[in-house]
XYZ file of C-alpha atoms in Angstrom:
360
model
C 4.922 -1.473 -5.051
C 3.116 -2.976 -2.234
C 0.031 -2.976 -1.657
C 0.641 -0.483 1.039
C 2.004 2.498 -1.075
C 0.056 5.681 -2.210
C 0.405 6.966 -5.507
C 2.351 9.825 -7.027
C 2.438 9.876 -10.761
C 5.772 11.011 -13.025
C 4.668 11.388 -16.223
C 6.470 12.521 -19.293
C 4.603 14.489 -22.454
C 0.943 12.972 -23.504
C 0.368 10.251 -26.067
C -1.848 10.984 -29.332
C -5.403 9.709 -29.361
C -5.831 6.368 -30.274
C -8.127 4.336 -32.705
C -10.816 2.554 -31.067
C -10.853 -0.592 -30.805
C -7.129 -0.491 -30.250
C -4.813 -3.036 -31.574
C -0.967 -3.801 -31.755
C -0.403 -1.543 -34.466
C -1.509 1.166 -31.715
C 1.781 0.504 -29.373
C 4.368 1.325 -31.837
C 4.624 4.968 -32.787
C 8.499 5.378 -31.481
C 10.969 7.155 -33.991
C 12.720 4.895 -36.437
C 16.824 4.480 -35.368
C 15.687 5.521 -31.758
C 14.540 2.217 -30.287
C 17.202 1.559 -28.036
C 18.714 4.952 -27.050
C 18.779 4.914 -23.196
C 21.430 7.026 -21.328
C 23.540 5.683 -18.532
C 22.476 7.843 -16.120
C 19.156 9.799 -16.182
C 17.698 13.273 -15.463
C 14.086 14.372 -14.753
C 11.555 17.065 -14.004
C 8.622 16.607 -11.926
C 5.164 17.969 -11.665
C 3.313 18.880 -8.480
C 0.785 16.053 -7.126
C -1.819 15.691 -9.746
C -4.737 13.758 -8.191
C -5.288 13.644 -5.031
C -7.829 11.692 -2.823
C -11.450 12.525 -2.989
C -13.056 11.118 0.163
C -16.749 10.616 0.896
C -19.084 8.998 3.620
C -18.618 5.497 2.524
C -14.774 6.100 1.168
C -12.349 7.702 3.837
C -9.519 7.823 1.342
C -6.149 9.078 3.181
C -3.924 8.244 -0.442
C -4.080 7.471 -4.234
C -1.599 4.750 -4.912
C -0.022 2.610 -7.747
C -1.409 4.250 -10.342
C -1.439 2.688 -14.233
C -2.336 4.825 -16.637
C -3.584 4.611 -20.516
C -4.881 6.805 -23.357
C -7.901 5.342 -24.643
C -11.063 7.261 -26.521
C -9.358 11.051 -26.447
C -9.062 10.412 -22.809
C -6.312 9.436 -19.983
C -7.388 6.668 -17.651
C -6.054 6.199 -14.293
C -6.763 3.295 -12.029
C -5.234 3.387 -8.186
C -4.997 1.615 -5.020
C -6.827 3.457 -2.342
C -6.154 3.568 1.644
C -8.287 4.496 3.846
C -8.716 5.499 7.653
C -9.419 1.856 8.883
C -6.360 0.367 7.318
C -8.493 -0.890 4.152
C -7.197 -1.263 0.397
C -9.282 -0.959 -2.684
C -9.415 0.136 -6.455
C -10.330 3.979 -7.950
C -10.793 4.839 -11.450
C -10.309 8.952 -12.523
C -10.302 10.334 -16.340
C -9.627 13.104 -17.919
C -9.101 15.129 -21.350
C -5.674 17.022 -20.391
C -3.543 16.389 -17.287
C -4.506 20.041 -16.262
C -7.639 18.247 -15.517
C -6.630 15.600 -13.533
C -6.987 17.323 -10.090
C -10.504 17.917 -10.565
C -11.735 14.891 -12.246
C -14.076 12.786 -10.627
C -12.831 9.381 -9.100
C -15.133 5.820 -8.824
C -14.392 3.596 -6.517
C -14.178 -0.163 -7.547
C -16.278 -1.550 -4.419
C -19.276 -0.203 -6.051
C -18.534 -2.906 -8.805
C -20.482 -5.619 -7.672
C -18.122 -8.335 -9.268
C -15.165 -6.454 -7.059
C -17.020 -5.631 -3.729
C -15.633 -4.857 -1.050
C -12.678 -7.225 -1.034
C -8.746 -6.458 -0.574
C -7.787 -5.373 -4.118
C -4.180 -2.972 -4.566
C -1.824 -2.792 -7.413
C -3.650 -2.282 -10.553
C -1.885 -3.097 -14.273
C -4.426 -2.378 -17.180
C -3.683 -3.726 -20.761
C -5.478 -4.236 -23.980
C -4.796 -8.378 -24.984
C -5.082 -7.771 -28.673
C -5.360 -11.398 -29.334
C -8.708 -11.639 -27.686
C -9.869 -8.177 -28.063
C -10.035 -7.763 -24.559
C -8.902 -5.484 -21.463
C -7.136 -7.060 -18.697
C -6.522 -5.493 -15.161
C -4.000 -7.377 -13.698
C -4.153 -6.823 -9.598
C -3.667 -8.408 -6.173
C -6.206 -9.710 -4.211
C -3.641 -11.728 -2.247
C -2.489 -13.789 -5.000
C -2.221 -12.500 -8.518
C -5.697 -12.565 -9.617
C -7.056 -10.381 -13.208
C -10.568 -8.752 -14.268
C -11.320 -8.380 -17.865
C -13.958 -5.837 -20.089
C -14.346 -4.722 -23.440
C -14.427 -0.873 -22.303
C -11.886 0.087 -19.745
C -13.580 3.458 -19.438
C -16.503 1.811 -17.591
C -15.222 1.031 -14.017
C -18.414 -0.680 -13.062
C -17.968 -3.280 -16.222
C -14.996 -5.051 -14.869
C -15.201 -9.068 -14.177
C -14.813 -10.743 -10.661
C -11.058 -11.689 -10.159
C -9.470 -14.564 -11.223
C -6.585 -16.090 -10.171
C -3.213 -16.594 -12.572
C -2.388 -19.913 -9.826
C -4.063 -22.526 -8.047
C -1.507 -22.288 -5.378
C 1.419 -19.970 -4.504
C 4.902 -21.395 -6.449
C 7.006 -23.463 -4.132
C 10.382 -21.283 -5.600
C 8.033 -18.199 -3.779
C 7.423 -20.254 -0.438
C 10.897 -21.043 0.037
C 12.638 -17.434 -0.726
C 9.945 -14.806 0.366
C 10.481 -15.214 3.860
C 8.255 -12.548 5.977
C 6.981 -11.443 2.791
C 4.604 -11.769 0.264
C 4.418 -11.921 -3.490
C 2.911 -8.788 -4.922
C 2.845 -5.824 -7.449
C 2.335 -8.339 -10.480
C 3.095 -7.141 -14.233
C 1.747 -8.809 -16.892
C 4.064 -7.977 -20.496
C 4.149 -10.298 -23.565
C 6.162 -10.650 -26.704
C 4.962 -12.327 -30.220
C 4.969 -16.173 -28.846
C 4.853 -15.673 -24.924
C 3.196 -13.877 -22.007
C 5.401 -12.989 -18.678
C 3.973 -12.109 -15.146
C 6.639 -10.589 -13.285
C 6.478 -9.852 -9.419
C 8.350 -9.283 -6.259
C 8.263 -10.849 -2.560
C 9.610 -8.080 -0.585
C 12.120 -9.960 0.635
C 15.001 -9.233 -2.174
C 13.664 -11.237 -5.196
C 12.035 -10.441 -8.605
C 10.727 -13.800 -10.202
C 9.104 -14.177 -13.730
C 6.611 -16.763 -14.812
C 5.514 -17.861 -18.226
C 3.194 -19.053 -20.577
C 2.186 -18.921 -24.499
C 0.393 -15.971 -25.893
C -2.009 -18.492 -27.216
C -2.884 -19.750 -23.280
C -2.734 -16.889 -21.983
C -4.469 -15.895 -19.514
C -3.845 -19.706 -17.748
C -0.770 -22.191 -17.683
C 1.461 -19.893 -16.212
C 4.457 -21.916 -15.413
C 8.654 -22.103 -14.990
C 8.526 -19.407 -11.906
C 12.061 -18.426 -11.800
C 14.239 -15.546 -9.650
C 15.460 -13.335 -12.253
C 17.015 -11.041 -9.666
C 18.431 -11.101 -6.168
C 19.868 -8.893 -3.372
C 20.874 -9.596 -0.015
C 19.584 -6.699 1.314
C 15.771 -7.314 0.912
C 15.281 -3.176 0.503
C 17.156 -2.793 -2.803
C 15.168 -5.084 -4.498
C 11.794 -4.410 -2.690
C 8.744 -4.227 -4.966
C 6.802 -2.310 -7.755
C 8.346 -3.990 -10.713
C 7.646 -2.689 -14.002
C 9.023 -3.756 -17.563
C 8.629 -2.512 -20.942
C 9.659 -2.897 -24.660
C 12.302 -0.274 -25.745
C 10.727 1.111 -28.875
C 10.129 -1.649 -31.619
C 11.708 -4.144 -29.951
C 15.467 -3.554 -29.340
C 15.056 -4.681 -25.527
C 13.286 -4.588 -22.450
C 13.493 -2.285 -19.737
C 12.641 -3.122 -15.973
C 12.489 -1.089 -13.197
C 12.338 -2.035 -9.700
C 11.322 0.162 -6.515
C 14.544 0.594 -3.351
C 14.594 1.985 -0.151
C 17.888 4.097 0.302
C 19.273 2.694 3.097
C 22.677 3.482 2.205
C 21.663 7.412 2.562
C 18.121 8.699 4.039
C 15.919 5.678 3.357
C 13.648 7.300 0.865
C 11.502 5.413 -2.051
C 14.015 5.120 -5.334
C 14.084 2.989 -8.514
C 16.810 0.968 -9.932
C 16.723 0.049 -13.465
C 18.299 -2.800 -15.610
C 18.096 -4.188 -19.442
C 17.575 -7.305 -21.283
C 17.352 -8.503 -25.005
C 14.678 -10.669 -24.387
C 11.832 -11.034 -21.877
C 13.119 -14.351 -20.933
C 16.948 -13.250 -21.079
C 19.315 -12.010 -18.590
C 18.864 -8.494 -16.900
C 21.771 -6.175 -16.735
C 22.444 -3.228 -14.843
C 21.309 0.351 -16.064
C 21.049 2.656 -13.550
C 20.972 0.627 -10.380
C 22.837 2.529 -8.095
C 22.238 5.567 -5.175
C 25.229 6.905 -6.607
C 23.311 6.492 -10.603
C 19.930 5.928 -10.127
C 16.898 5.389 -12.524
C 14.413 8.066 -10.315
C 15.627 9.391 -7.072
C 15.310 13.170 -5.116
C 19.398 13.298 -6.303
C 18.367 13.170 -10.139
C 15.068 14.975 -9.996
C 14.275 18.642 -10.322
C 10.721 20.580 -10.018
C 8.850 22.577 -12.679
C 9.682 26.383 -12.087
C 7.475 27.662 -9.032
C 6.873 24.016 -8.196
C 8.661 23.164 -4.574
C 10.380 19.962 -4.039
C 6.995 18.293 -2.276
C 7.931 14.664 -2.263
C 11.583 13.032 -1.682
C 10.166 9.558 -2.713
C 9.596 8.218 -6.181
C 7.656 5.303 -5.398
C 5.158 3.067 -7.508
C 3.949 4.209 -10.638
C 3.892 3.210 -14.409
C 5.969 4.357 -17.458
C 3.395 6.734 -19.943
C 3.217 3.972 -22.780
C 2.986 4.593 -26.544
C -0.005 2.140 -27.130
C -2.479 0.454 -24.987
C -1.646 -3.508 -26.100
C 0.306 -6.237 -24.357
C 3.503 -5.321 -25.756
C 3.617 -2.670 -23.098
C 5.961 -0.375 -25.571
C 7.251 2.721 -24.549
C 9.247 5.363 -26.670
C 12.741 5.861 -25.449
C 13.183 9.134 -27.002
C 10.043 10.568 -24.971
C 10.367 8.846 -21.292
C 7.642 9.492 -19.074
C 6.483 8.238 -15.782
C 3.783 8.561 -13.587
C 4.716 7.806 -9.826
C 3.780 8.438 -6.502
C 5.215 10.798 -4.001
C 4.869 12.151 -0.448
C 4.689 14.974 1.996
C 8.639 14.200 3.254
C 7.502 15.684 6.461
C 4.678 12.661 6.510
C 4.861 10.554 9.428
C 2.849 8.119 11.325
C 1.475 4.164 9.989
C 1.901 3.357 6.494
C -1.305 2.980 5.552
C -2.240 6.504 6.563
C 0.557 8.066 4.954
C -0.445 10.678 2.342
C 0.859 9.061 -1.332
C -0.461 11.503 -4.306
C 0.473 10.446 -7.947
C 2.761 13.233 -10.196
C 4.464 13.368 -13.289
C 8.102 13.035 -14.171
C 9.374 13.781 -17.551
C 12.716 12.800 -18.797
C 15.268 16.014 -19.357
C 18.541 14.501 -21.008
C 17.133 11.884 -23.899
C 19.927 11.243 -25.967
C 17.553 11.210 -29.405
C-alpha cells in the first residue's frame, strides 16, 4: 500500500523449510490438480496482531506496516515499513521460527545499514532472483528502487538502492493527478519480468523487461486496470502465480466509499502476466478480503475493520511468486477501528488471514 500505511498481516498456514541456496524448484509446492482452484468468493479467519512496534530512543516508531514475508533457513523473515512520531518513513526487519514468537522477536532498523541510511524508504518486497542467485528488495525511495544481498537474514547486508527507471514514464505523469507512483511489485515468468504499481489515482500499471535483462530495461509501461473513483483502485497491488502456472492472481487495495470507508482488497485473474485481468472478487458485496467476510479466531476480539497492505504466504521464495491456491494465507496490516489522527500516526499492526472456504 502507500508508503504511509502500517502493517497488519493476514496469514495462512506456515510453509515448510527451504533448502539453501533456494532455487526455482523451491517455489512449486502446490498440490497437483488444484493449481487453479480458486472460489468465486472468499471467507477468512484472522489472528490478532502478530508484530507490534518496538521503539527505542532513536526510533520512536508508531507503526509496523506493509509487510513482505518469506521462509528462509527454517525461519520466517518479515521486512516492513516503519512510521515514527516525526512522520519519517523507513524500513525494518524481524525474524522468528514460529509465528507464536513474532511478538517477542527483536527488530532491526535498516537505517543502521550504511548503504540505506536515514533516507525515505517504504513498502518493501523481497524475493530470490534465481537466474542471478541473488536476493532483491524492491521498495520506494520516491521512484521504484532495489537493493540486493546474498543473505536476506542479515538486514545490514543490503546494497545501496538503485533505481529501475531514469525518469517517471510519461503515461504515469499524464494520469497520476495529485497522486504518485507507489507500491512497486515485481514478478517474472519464464521469459520476462514485470513491475506492477499504483498511482493512488485509480490506475494500476505494468512495465516489463526480459528475464535476461532484469533489473534493467523496464519499458512498455501501460495501464492495466482503471477506475473513475480513485479510491476503488487505490494502492498496495500484489500479483502471484497460481500453483504450477495455471494463471495469475492480482490484489489491489481499495477504500469502501460506498459504506464505511474502511480498507479492503479486490481481486482479479489473468491467464498470463502480459494478458488482460478479469474480475474475480472485486466488489464490496463480494470482496477478496473485507470486514464482511473475515471472522476472528476464538477468543480474539474484532480488533480491526481495515484489511490493508500485505503479502500472501508464498510456496517458495523465487521470482515466480508462486502461491498454493489450496492454502491461501495473507499477512496484512490492520488497525484499531477507534484510532484517529494524522495518517502517519495511525497504529497499524500486521496480522494473519487464513482462508476458510478452500475449494480443494
